[in-house]
């Protein structure tokens, strides 16, 4: 196994890690509901699952039938 011949100083280690940065997630606004959500992700709004402005799953019908 490889092992270091000399100790890597904190400064040198931190210089190497300068490129590791946290990124801010991009937030989109749904054109249908106006709900904020992550890009390329489906989101729930009032019992319905939306993706790209279209309803994928509608749980509000089930809730009305149970009541």
Tab-separated table of C-alpha atoms in Angstrom:
chain	number	residue	atom	x	y	z
A	1	UNK	CA	0.000	0.000	0.000
A	2	UNK	CA	1.157	3.512	-0.740
A	3	UNK	CA	1.897	5.808	2.166
A	4	UNK	CA	3.094	9.411	2.315
A	5	UNK	CA	6.794	10.049	2.799
A	6	UNK	CA	6.145	13.453	4.385
A	7	UNK	CA	3.224	14.920	6.302
A	8	UNK	CA	0.968	17.123	4.186
A	9	UNK	CA	0.618	20.496	5.887
A	10	UNK	CA	-2.804	21.945	6.659
A	11	UNK	CA	-2.198	24.781	4.226
A	12	UNK	CA	-1.314	22.473	1.346
A	13	UNK	CA	-4.271	20.198	2.138
A	14	UNK	CA	-6.679	23.149	2.247
A	15	UNK	CA	-5.314	24.573	-1.013
A	16	UNK	CA	-6.138	21.290	-2.708
A	17	UNK	CA	-9.695	21.426	-1.348
A	18	UNK	CA	-10.493	24.952	-2.564
A	19	UNK	CA	-12.465	23.556	-5.510
A	20	UNK	CA	-14.891	21.578	-3.318
A	21	UNK	CA	-17.748	24.037	-3.001
A	22	UNK	CA	-21.387	23.672	-2.078
A	23	UNK	CA	-23.770	24.592	-4.872
A	24	UNK	CA	-27.104	26.344	-4.503
A	25	UNK	CA	-29.957	24.186	-5.849
A	26	UNK	CA	-31.821	25.667	-8.782
A	27	UNK	CA	-35.437	26.422	-7.933
A	28	UNK	CA	-38.124	26.425	-10.605
A	29	UNK	CA	-41.660	27.768	-10.441
A	30	UNK	CA	-44.458	25.579	-11.752
A	31	UNK	CA	-46.399	27.386	-14.502
A	32	UNK	CA	-49.669	25.680	-13.483
A	33	UNK	CA	-49.631	26.004	-9.686
A	34	UNK	CA	-46.969	28.647	-9.039
A	35	UNK	CA	-45.332	26.251	-6.557
A	36	UNK	CA	-41.539	26.449	-6.125
A	37	UNK	CA	-39.742	23.110	-6.661
A	38	UNK	CA	-36.438	21.644	-7.787
A	39	UNK	CA	-35.803	21.282	-11.521
A	40	UNK	CA	-36.565	17.840	-13.029
A	41	UNK	CA	-38.512	16.798	-9.927
A	42	UNK	CA	-42.205	16.156	-9.426
A	43	UNK	CA	-43.910	18.029	-6.584
A	44	UNK	CA	-47.142	17.693	-4.597
A	45	UNK	CA	-49.659	20.534	-4.487
A	46	UNK	CA	-53.134	20.208	-2.918
A	47	UNK	CA	-53.202	16.407	-3.170
A	48	UNK	CA	-51.945	16.235	-6.761
A	49	UNK	CA	-48.514	15.266	-8.062
A	50	UNK	CA	-47.329	17.630	-10.801
A	51	UNK	CA	-44.439	17.245	-13.239
A	52	UNK	CA	-43.785	19.766	-16.011
A	53	UNK	CA	-47.190	21.362	-15.479
A	54	UNK	CA	-49.162	18.116	-15.838
A	55	UNK	CA	-50.947	16.077	-13.166
A	56	UNK	CA	-49.396	12.633	-12.703
A	57	UNK	CA	-51.267	11.385	-9.622
A	58	UNK	CA	-54.510	12.799	-8.271
A	59	UNK	CA	-55.114	11.811	-4.635
A	60	UNK	CA	-57.780	14.485	-4.102
A	61	UNK	CA	-60.412	12.237	-5.802
A	62	UNK	CA	-59.759	9.440	-3.279
A	63	UNK	CA	-60.107	11.840	-0.336
A	64	UNK	CA	-63.457	13.155	-1.646
A	65	UNK	CA	-64.829	9.616	-2.090
A	66	UNK	CA	-63.863	8.662	1.488
A	67	UNK	CA	-65.564	11.689	3.023
